[in-house]
Coordinates of C-alpha atoms in Angstrom, one line a residue:
Chain I
M120 CA -15.6 105.3 -122.0
A121 CA -13.8 102.1 -122.1
N122 CA -15.1 99.6 -125.1
V123 CA -15.7 96.5 -124.8
F124 CA -12.5 95.0 -125.4
E125 CA -10.5 97.0 -122.6
A126 CA -13.7 96.2 -120.2
V127 CA -12.7 92.5 -120.7
S128 CA -8.8 92.7 -120.3
E129 CA -9.5 95.0 -117.1
R130 CA -11.9 92.6 -115.6
D131 CA -10.0 89.5 -115.9
T132 CA -7.0 90.1 -114.5
L133 CA -5.1 88.3 -111.8
A134 CA -6.3 90.7 -109.5
A135 CA -10.1 90.8 -110.4
R136 CA -9.8 86.6 -109.9
R137 CA -8.0 86.9 -106.7
A138 CA -11.0 89.2 -105.6
A139 CA -13.7 87.0 -107.3
R140 CA -11.8 83.9 -105.3
L141 CA -12.0 85.6 -102.0
A142 CA -15.9 86.4 -102.7
V143 CA -16.5 82.6 -103.9
S144 CA -14.8 81.0 -100.8
E145 CA -16.8 83.4 -98.8
F146 CA -20.2 82.1 -100.5
N147 CA -19.0 78.8 -100.2
A148 CA -18.4 78.6 -96.7
A149 CA -22.1 80.4 -96.0
Y150 CA -23.7 77.6 -98.4
C151 CA -22.1 74.7 -96.9
A152 CA -23.2 76.3 -93.3
V153 CA -26.8 76.1 -94.5
L154 CA -26.3 72.6 -95.3
D155 CA -24.8 71.6 -92.8
D156 CA -27.5 73.0 -90.4
G157 CA -29.6 70.9 -91.9
D158 CA -32.1 73.3 -93.0
L159 CA -32.6 73.3 -96.0
K160 CA -35.2 76.0 -96.4
D161 CA -32.4 78.6 -96.9
W162 CA -30.7 76.5 -99.9
P163 CA -32.5 77.7 -102.9
R164 CA -31.8 81.5 -101.9
F165 CA -28.2 81.1 -102.9
F166 CA -29.5 80.8 -106.5
T167 CA -30.5 82.8 -109.3
E168 CA -34.1 82.4 -110.6
D169 CA -32.7 80.4 -113.9
A170 CA -30.2 78.3 -112.2
F171 CA -29.1 74.9 -113.2
Y172 CA -27.9 72.4 -110.5
N173 CA -27.0 69.1 -111.4
I174 CA -25.5 66.4 -109.5
T175 CA -23.8 63.8 -111.3
S176 CA -20.9 61.0 -111.6
R177 CA -17.5 61.7 -113.0
E178 CA -18.2 59.1 -115.8
N179 CA -21.6 60.6 -116.8
F180 CA -20.0 64.0 -116.8
D181 CA -17.1 63.2 -118.8
D182 CA -19.1 61.5 -121.3
D183 CA -21.4 64.3 -121.7
R184 CA -24.5 62.5 -120.5
P185 CA -27.0 65.1 -119.3
V186 CA -28.1 63.5 -116.9
G187 CA -27.8 63.2 -112.9
L188 CA -28.6 62.0 -109.5
V189 CA -30.4 65.5 -109.1
Y190 CA -31.1 67.7 -112.1
C191 CA -32.8 71.0 -111.7
E192 CA -33.5 73.6 -114.3
G193 CA -34.6 76.8 -112.0
R194 CA -35.1 78.0 -108.4
G195 CA -38.4 76.5 -108.5
M196 CA -36.9 73.0 -108.8
I197 CA -34.0 73.5 -106.2
S198 CA -37.1 74.5 -103.7
D199 CA -39.0 71.6 -104.5
R200 CA -36.3 69.1 -103.5
A201 CA -35.3 71.0 -100.5
L202 CA -38.7 70.8 -99.7
A203 CA -38.9 67.1 -100.4
I204 CA -35.7 66.4 -98.4
S205 CA -37.4 68.0 -95.4
E206 CA -40.4 66.1 -95.7
T207 CA -38.9 62.8 -95.8
S208 CA -37.2 64.2 -92.2
M209 CA -33.6 62.6 -93.1
F210 CA -32.2 65.1 -91.2
G211 CA -33.0 63.8 -87.8
P212 CA -30.6 61.1 -87.2
R213 CA -28.2 62.1 -89.7
Y214 CA -25.5 64.9 -89.4
L215 CA -23.6 65.9 -92.3
R216 CA -20.7 68.3 -92.9
H217 CA -19.2 69.6 -96.1
Y218 CA -15.4 70.6 -96.8
I219 CA -14.5 72.4 -99.6
T220 CA -10.9 73.0 -100.6
N221 CA -8.8 73.9 -103.7
E222 CA -11.2 76.9 -104.9
R223 CA -9.9 78.3 -108.1
V224 CA -11.2 80.9 -110.3
T225 CA -10.7 80.1 -114.0
G226 CA -12.4 83.0 -115.9
I227 CA -14.5 86.2 -115.6
E228 CA -16.8 86.8 -118.5
E229 CA -17.9 90.1 -120.1
D230 CA -21.1 90.5 -117.8
G231 CA -18.7 89.5 -115.0
T232 CA -19.9 86.0 -114.5
V233 CA -17.4 84.3 -112.6
L234 CA -16.2 80.7 -113.8
A235 CA -14.9 79.2 -110.6
G236 CA -14.1 74.9 -109.4
C237 CA -13.4 73.4 -105.8
N238 CA -12.9 70.1 -104.6
Y239 CA -15.7 68.9 -101.8
Q240 CA -16.2 66.2 -99.3
L241 CA -19.2 65.3 -97.7
I242 CA -18.9 63.6 -94.5
E243 CA -22.0 61.7 -93.0
T244 CA -22.6 60.8 -89.6
L245 CA -25.4 58.4 -88.2
S246 CA -26.3 57.0 -84.9
E247 CA -25.6 53.9 -85.8
L248 CA -22.2 55.0 -87.2
P249 CA -20.9 57.3 -84.8
E250 CA -17.6 57.4 -86.4
G251 CA -18.6 59.2 -89.5
R252 CA -17.5 58.0 -93.0
L253 CA -16.9 59.8 -96.5
H254 CA -20.3 60.0 -98.0
Q255 CA -19.2 62.0 -101.4
A256 CA -15.9 63.4 -102.8
G257 CA -15.5 65.3 -105.8
R258 CA -15.2 68.8 -107.1
M259 CA -17.6 71.4 -108.3
I260 CA -17.9 73.7 -111.5
D261 CA -19.5 76.7 -110.8
R262 CA -21.0 79.9 -112.5
F263 CA -21.6 82.6 -110.4
R264 CA -23.5 85.7 -111.3
P265 CA -22.9 89.5 -109.5
Q266 CA -25.8 91.1 -108.2
E267 CA -26.5 94.5 -107.8
D268 CA -25.6 94.7 -103.8
G269 CA -22.4 93.1 -105.0
S270 CA -23.3 89.7 -103.6
L271 CA -23.0 86.3 -105.7
L272 CA -25.7 83.8 -107.1
L273 CA -25.0 80.7 -108.2
A274 CA -26.3 80.7 -112.0
S275 CA -25.0 76.9 -112.1
R276 CA -23.5 74.4 -110.1
I277 CA -22.2 71.0 -111.3
A278 CA -21.2 68.8 -108.7
V279 CA -19.0 65.9 -110.1
Y280 CA -18.6 63.0 -107.7
D281 CA -15.9 60.6 -108.0
T282 CA -17.3 58.4 -105.4
L283 CA -20.6 58.1 -103.6
L284 CA -22.8 55.9 -101.0
V285 CA -26.0 55.7 -102.2
P286 CA -28.0 53.9 -99.7
N287 CA -30.4 56.4 -99.6
A288 CA -33.6 57.4 -101.2
L289 CA -33.3 60.8 -101.7
V290 CA -29.5 62.1 -102.7
L291 CA -28.5 64.7 -100.5
P292 CA -27.5 68.1 -101.6
V293 CA -23.9 69.3 -101.9
Chain P
M135 CA -14.0 112.0 -83.6
A136 CA -15.8 108.9 -84.8
N137 CA -18.7 108.2 -82.2
V138 CA -19.3 104.4 -81.7
F139 CA -21.8 104.1 -84.2
E140 CA -19.4 104.9 -86.9
A141 CA -16.8 103.3 -85.3
V142 CA -19.2 99.9 -85.4
S143 CA -20.2 100.5 -89.1
E144 CA -16.4 101.3 -90.4
R145 CA -15.5 98.1 -88.9
D146 CA -17.9 95.5 -89.5
T147 CA -18.0 95.8 -93.2
L148 CA -17.5 93.4 -95.9
A149 CA -13.5 94.5 -96.6
A150 CA -13.0 94.2 -92.7
R151 CA -14.5 90.9 -92.2
R152 CA -12.3 89.8 -95.5
A153 CA -9.4 91.0 -93.8
A154 CA -10.3 89.4 -90.8
R155 CA -10.7 86.1 -92.4
L156 CA -7.2 86.1 -93.7
A157 CA -6.0 86.8 -90.6
V158 CA -7.8 83.9 -88.9
S159 CA -6.9 81.8 -91.6
E160 CA -3.3 82.4 -90.8
F161 CA -4.2 81.9 -87.2
N162 CA -5.6 78.3 -87.8
A163 CA -2.7 77.3 -89.8
A164 CA -0.4 78.1 -87.2
Y165 CA -2.6 76.7 -84.5
C166 CA -2.9 73.0 -86.1
A167 CA 0.8 73.0 -87.0
V168 CA 1.8 73.3 -83.4
L169 CA -1.1 70.4 -82.8
D170 CA 0.5 68.1 -85.8
D171 CA 3.4 68.6 -84.3
G172 CA 2.7 67.0 -81.5
D173 CA 4.5 69.2 -79.0
L174 CA 1.5 70.7 -77.0
K175 CA 3.6 73.1 -74.8
D176 CA 3.1 75.7 -77.2
W177 CA -0.8 75.2 -77.7
P178 CA -1.7 77.4 -74.9
R179 CA 0.1 80.4 -75.9
F180 CA -2.8 80.5 -78.7
F181 CA -5.4 81.4 -76.2
T182 CA -6.0 84.7 -74.0
E183 CA -5.5 84.4 -70.5
D184 CA -9.1 84.3 -69.6
A185 CA -10.2 82.1 -72.7
F186 CA -12.9 79.7 -72.8
Y187 CA -12.1 76.2 -74.5
N188 CA -14.6 73.5 -75.3
I189 CA -15.1 70.3 -77.4
T190 CA -18.7 69.0 -77.1
S191 CA -21.0 67.2 -79.0
R192 CA -23.2 68.6 -81.6
E193 CA -26.2 66.9 -79.4
N194 CA -25.1 68.7 -76.4
F195 CA -24.2 71.8 -78.1
D196 CA -27.6 72.1 -79.8
D197 CA -29.3 71.4 -76.5
D198 CA -27.8 74.1 -74.7
R199 CA -25.8 71.6 -72.3
P200 CA -22.7 73.6 -70.8
V201 CA -20.5 70.1 -70.7
G202 CA -17.8 68.7 -72.7
L203 CA -15.4 65.9 -73.3
V204 CA -13.0 68.8 -72.6
Y205 CA -14.1 72.2 -70.8
C206 CA -11.5 74.9 -69.8
E207 CA -12.0 78.0 -68.2
G208 CA -8.6 79.9 -68.7
R209 CA -5.5 79.3 -70.3
G210 CA -4.1 77.7 -66.7
M211 CA -6.7 75.2 -67.4
I212 CA -5.5 74.9 -70.8
S213 CA -2.1 74.4 -70.0
D214 CA -2.8 71.6 -67.2
R215 CA -4.8 69.7 -70.3
A216 CA -1.4 70.2 -72.4
L217 CA 0.8 68.9 -69.6
A218 CA -1.6 66.1 -69.0
I219 CA -1.8 64.7 -72.7
S220 CA 2.2 65.0 -73.0
E221 CA 2.8 62.9 -69.6
T222 CA 0.4 60.2 -70.9
S223 CA 3.0 60.4 -73.9
M224 CA -0.2 59.6 -76.5
F225 CA 1.8 61.3 -79.1
G226 CA 4.8 58.3 -79.4
P227 CA 3.0 55.8 -81.5
R228 CA 0.3 58.1 -82.9
Y229 CA 0.0 60.7 -85.7
L230 CA -2.4 63.6 -85.9
R231 CA -3.4 66.1 -88.8
H232 CA -5.8 68.6 -88.4
Y233 CA -7.8 70.1 -91.7
I234 CA -9.6 73.4 -91.3
T235 CA -11.9 74.6 -94.2
N236 CA -14.8 76.5 -94.6
E237 CA -13.7 79.4 -92.3
R238 CA -16.0 82.2 -92.3
V239 CA -16.0 85.5 -89.9
T240 CA -19.9 85.7 -89.1
G241 CA -19.4 89.1 -87.3
I242 CA -17.0 92.1 -85.9
E243 CA -17.9 93.2 -82.3
E244 CA -17.4 97.0 -81.3
D245 CA -14.0 96.4 -79.4
G246 CA -12.4 94.7 -82.8
T247 CA -13.6 91.2 -81.2
V248 CA -13.9 88.8 -84.4
L249 CA -16.7 86.0 -84.5
A250 CA -15.6 83.3 -86.7
G251 CA -16.2 79.9 -87.7
C252 CA -14.8 76.8 -89.8
N253 CA -15.4 73.0 -90.0
Y254 CA -12.3 70.6 -89.2
Q255 CA -11.4 67.0 -89.7
L256 CA -8.9 65.2 -87.5
I257 CA -7.3 62.2 -89.2
E258 CA -5.3 60.0 -86.7
T259 CA -2.8 57.2 -87.6
L260 CA -1.5 54.6 -85.5
S261 CA 1.3 52.1 -85.7
E262 CA -1.3 49.4 -86.0
L263 CA -3.3 51.3 -88.3
P264 CA -1.0 52.5 -90.7
E265 CA -3.7 53.6 -93.4
G266 CA -5.4 56.4 -91.1
R267 CA -8.8 57.3 -90.1
L268 CA -10.9 59.6 -89.4
H269 CA -11.1 60.7 -85.6
Q270 CA -13.0 63.6 -85.5
A271 CA -15.2 65.7 -87.7
G272 CA -17.2 69.0 -86.9
R273 CA -17.2 72.6 -86.9
M274 CA -15.1 75.4 -84.6
I275 CA -16.9 78.4 -83.4
D276 CA -14.5 80.8 -82.2
R277 CA -14.1 84.3 -80.6
F278 CA -10.8 86.2 -81.8
R279 CA -9.4 89.2 -79.8
P280 CA -7.2 91.3 -81.2
Q281 CA -3.9 92.2 -79.5
E282 CA -1.7 95.3 -79.3
D283 CA 0.8 93.9 -81.7
G284 CA -1.9 93.1 -84.6
S285 CA -1.9 89.5 -83.6
L286 CA -5.0 87.3 -83.2
L287 CA -5.8 85.0 -79.9
L288 CA -8.5 83.2 -79.1
A289 CA -10.7 84.3 -76.7
S290 CA -12.9 81.3 -77.0
R291 CA -12.6 78.3 -79.0
I292 CA -16.2 75.7 -79.0
A293 CA -15.5 72.6 -81.1
V294 CA -18.6 71.2 -82.0
Y295 CA -18.0 67.3 -83.4
D296 CA -20.7 65.5 -85.5
T297 CA -18.5 62.2 -84.9
L298 CA -15.6 61.1 -82.7
L299 CA -14.0 58.2 -82.1
V300 CA -13.3 57.5 -78.3
P301 CA -11.5 54.7 -78.1
N302 CA -9.0 56.6 -76.0
A303 CA -8.8 58.2 -72.3
L304 CA -8.0 61.4 -72.9
V305 CA -9.4 63.4 -76.0
L306 CA -6.9 65.1 -78.1
P307 CA -7.3 69.0 -78.6
V308 CA -8.6 70.5 -81.9
Chain C
M59 CA 18.1 102.4 -103.8
A60 CA 17.5 100.0 -100.8
N61 CA 20.2 97.8 -99.4
V62 CA 20.0 94.4 -99.0
F63 CA 18.8 94.8 -95.6
E64 CA 15.9 96.9 -96.4
A65 CA 14.9 94.7 -99.3
V66 CA 14.8 91.7 -96.9
S67 CA 13.0 93.7 -94.4
E68 CA 10.6 94.9 -97.0
R69 CA 10.1 91.6 -98.7
D70 CA 9.5 89.6 -95.8
T71 CA 6.5 91.5 -94.0
L72 CA 2.9 90.3 -92.6
A73 CA 1.4 92.1 -96.3
A74 CA 4.3 90.5 -98.3
R75 CA 3.5 86.9 -96.6
R76 CA -0.4 87.2 -97.1
A77 CA 0.3 88.0 -100.7
A78 CA 2.1 85.2 -101.1
R79 CA -0.3 82.8 -99.8
L80 CA -2.7 83.8 -102.1
A81 CA -0.4 83.0 -104.8
V82 CA 0.2 79.5 -103.0
S83 CA -3.1 79.1 -102.7
E84 CA -3.9 79.3 -106.6
F85 CA -0.8 77.6 -107.5
N86 CA -1.8 74.4 -105.2
A87 CA -5.2 74.8 -106.6
A88 CA -4.0 74.6 -110.6
Y89 CA -1.5 72.0 -109.5
C90 CA -4.1 69.7 -108.0
A91 CA -6.6 69.8 -110.7
V92 CA -4.0 68.6 -113.1
L93 CA -3.3 65.6 -111.0
D94 CA -7.0 65.3 -110.3
D95 CA -7.8 65.3 -114.2
G96 CA -5.8 62.4 -114.3
D97 CA -3.5 63.7 -117.2
L98 CA -0.1 63.8 -115.7
K99 CA 2.0 64.9 -119.2
D100 CA 1.5 69.0 -117.5
W101 CA 2.5 68.0 -114.1
P102 CA 6.2 68.7 -114.6
R103 CA 5.5 71.9 -115.9
F104 CA 4.9 73.0 -111.9
F105 CA 8.6 72.6 -111.2
T106 CA 11.9 74.5 -112.3
E107 CA 14.3 72.9 -113.7
D108 CA 16.5 71.8 -110.9
A109 CA 13.4 71.1 -108.9
F110 CA 13.8 68.5 -105.5
Y111 CA 10.7 66.5 -105.4
N112 CA 10.0 63.7 -102.8
I113 CA 7.4 61.7 -101.1
T114 CA 8.6 60.3 -97.8
S115 CA 6.9 59.0 -94.8
R116 CA 7.0 61.2 -91.6
E117 CA 9.1 58.9 -89.6
N118 CA 12.1 59.0 -92.2
F119 CA 11.6 62.5 -92.3
D120 CA 11.8 63.1 -88.7
D121 CA 15.1 61.1 -88.8
D122 CA 16.5 63.1 -91.8
R123 CA 16.8 59.8 -93.7
P124 CA 17.1 61.2 -97.2
V125 CA 15.2 58.5 -99.1
G126 CA 11.8 58.4 -100.1
L127 CA 8.9 56.6 -102.3
V128 CA 9.3 59.1 -104.7
Y129 CA 12.7 60.7 -105.3
C130 CA 13.3 63.0 -108.1
E131 CA 16.2 65.7 -108.8
G132 CA 15.5 67.9 -111.5
R133 CA 12.4 68.3 -113.8
G134 CA 13.9 65.5 -116.2
M135 CA 13.3 62.9 -113.4
I136 CA 9.8 64.5 -112.5
S137 CA 8.8 64.3 -116.4
D138 CA 10.4 60.6 -116.3
R139 CA 7.9 59.5 -113.5
A140 CA 4.9 61.2 -114.9
L141 CA 5.7 59.0 -118.0
A142 CA 6.3 56.0 -115.9
I143 CA 2.9 56.5 -114.7
S144 CA 0.8 56.9 -117.8
E145 CA 2.3 54.3 -119.2
T146 CA 1.1 51.6 -116.8
S147 CA -2.4 53.2 -117.0
M148 CA -3.1 53.2 -113.7
F149 CA -5.6 56.1 -114.0
G150 CA -8.6 54.1 -115.9
P151 CA -10.3 52.5 -113.6
R152 CA -8.8 54.9 -110.7
Y153 CA -10.1 58.2 -109.6
L154 CA -8.0 60.4 -107.6
R155 CA -8.9 64.0 -105.8
H156 CA -6.3 66.0 -103.7
Y157 CA -7.5 68.1 -100.7
I158 CA -5.3 70.9 -99.6
T159 CA -6.2 72.9 -96.2
N160 CA -3.9 74.9 -94.0
E161 CA -1.7 76.8 -96.0
R162 CA 0.9 78.6 -94.8
V163 CA 3.8 80.7 -96.1
T164 CA 6.6 80.9 -92.9
G165 CA 8.8 83.1 -94.7
I166 CA 10.3 84.7 -97.7
E167 CA 13.9 84.8 -98.4
E168 CA 16.1 87.4 -100.0
D169 CA 15.8 86.3 -103.5
G170 CA 11.8 86.1 -103.1
T171 CA 11.7 82.4 -102.7
V172 CA 8.6 81.6 -100.6
L173 CA 8.7 79.2 -98.1
A174 CA 5.8 77.3 -97.4
G175 CA 3.4 74.6 -96.2
C176 CA 0.0 73.1 -96.4
N177 CA -1.8 69.6 -95.1
Y178 CA -3.1 67.6 -97.9
Q179 CA -5.5 64.6 -98.2
L180 CA -5.6 62.3 -101.1
I181 CA -8.8 60.4 -101.6
E182 CA -8.9 57.4 -104.5
T183 CA -12.2 55.7 -105.8
L184 CA -11.7 52.4 -107.5
S185 CA -14.4 50.7 -109.3
E186 CA -13.8 47.6 -106.9
L187 CA -14.5 50.5 -104.3
P188 CA -16.8 52.9 -105.4
E189 CA -17.4 54.6 -101.8
G190 CA -13.8 55.7 -101.9
R191 CA -11.3 55.9 -99.4
L192 CA -8.3 57.8 -97.7
H193 CA -5.0 57.0 -99.6
Q194 CA -2.7 59.5 -98.2
A195 CA -2.3 62.0 -95.7
G196 CA 0.3 64.3 -94.5
R197 CA 1.8 67.7 -95.1
M198 CA 3.8 69.6 -97.9
I199 CA 6.7 71.3 -97.2
D200 CA 7.5 73.6 -100.2
R201 CA 9.9 76.4 -101.5
F202 CA 8.6 78.4 -104.3
R203 CA 10.8 80.6 -106.5
P204 CA 8.7 83.4 -108.4
Q205 CA 9.3 83.6 -112.1
E206 CA 9.9 86.7 -114.4
D207 CA 6.4 86.8 -115.4
G208 CA 5.1 87.1 -111.8
S209 CA 4.0 83.3 -111.4
L210 CA 5.6 80.7 -109.0
L211 CA 7.2 77.7 -109.9
L212 CA 8.0 74.6 -107.3
A213 CA 11.9 74.5 -106.4
S214 CA 11.2 72.0 -103.9
R215 CA 8.3 69.9 -102.5
I216 CA 8.4 67.6 -100.0
A217 CA 5.4 65.2 -99.3
V218 CA 5.6 64.2 -95.8
Y219 CA 2.9 61.3 -95.2
D220 CA 1.7 60.3 -92.0
T221 CA -0.6 57.7 -93.5
L222 CA -0.2 55.6 -96.6
L223 CA -2.2 52.6 -98.4
V224 CA 0.5 51.0 -100.6
P225 CA -1.4 48.4 -102.4
N226 CA 0.2 49.7 -105.4
A227 CA 3.7 49.2 -107.4
L228 CA 4.1 52.9 -108.3
V229 CA 3.4 55.6 -105.9
L230 CA 1.1 58.4 -107.2
P231 CA 2.2 61.9 -107.1
V232 CA 1.2 64.5 -105.0

């Protein structure tokens, strides 16, 4: 049997990172499709029960300030947020679209947790702004936990925005 | 010999979808490179003879209205459109660039047809607008038909835009 | 032993291009992460000693004019540029983010050099412009040279911009 050290070195190879990146890429496309469709009830199912979810500014992140426009500890809080957004019916006259690029896997931990990141843009279109505009641009810092069926769930997603239009009471998920 | 059911289950696996996604990604990059170069004469060759091509608004698409700014049934109509756009020489003082992200394969049918989707942006640059602007943002809903040589052709592409600047008589292909 | 012709045909297959594209994609994500972090001292290490680096307009590129806003022959000049940008401390109140899409491998040469391309956007955020804006959009034309350890280095990167906001004395690297 392989000992832990061998298990690690076996796991975190270039080939393992490449396979993980393809899986992360599939995850992100499915995740964004749910947000883009505007139906947030399926959004929490992309997270583990104990997941951490945070949207914070680059300035706060760089200064290690544990705050954020959105700050959720556990899938329960993520579900609450999904519900709150749905009930304020922001999605009627507003279209959103997420663009994920520059996906990277920066490490794979002993237990299989995948450390990943990407850049993102969120474009919003309003009826009074039919030409659309950049609503948010930044990067994601993610931890994915592999599940028994081989799928991935987010154990942690920190969205660090460079830029944010915030004319809204409720911040849109990314 | 495998019966139909086995053939299906063999085809539409995670590995098959991943391989298909990589092929779709290569297709999309080559497709957009032709559009970005502004030489539309090569554009129709990405479609099957009986291909359907449609550019429509998210509102019309969600309401199942079979209309569109562009609506082509068959490669013949797609070629006609390419010619019409070339002849109005819209590409002189205008640069276009397509950005494809969030590529997904959502299924593979029995005959090998690949169901796929992606998000897109079209950035345009005009001599009087050298800083560029978002011209169109939305998603593609695609059906790719594998050819005998292993390549893919579009049997159907529906571009559903959230947002569209339409100060133009002729809509640009995406 | 394989002769040269066999070596070529073996190398430049669909499978080889796909593997190369995944490697290029990993390269680009790591490259952009360094630029996005704003710490340019690591930027030159992505290039070969004799690398060519050029940022030029689509108009100049199409007319074969060997000029550019940035024009570096060799890693020495690239390092000089990194230093110059750092010293003018442009990165204090400015955030940058690079978005790479449409990555393609268009060929693999006999010596293993990978010919590749992609589209890019550069979004900038300034303290006086917190909503961000498109700073540059265009495409990359790249030559990657495989190293002995299996990694890639850029032997040549030509960034051809469709659009450019140039209110800056020093052009930002892409």
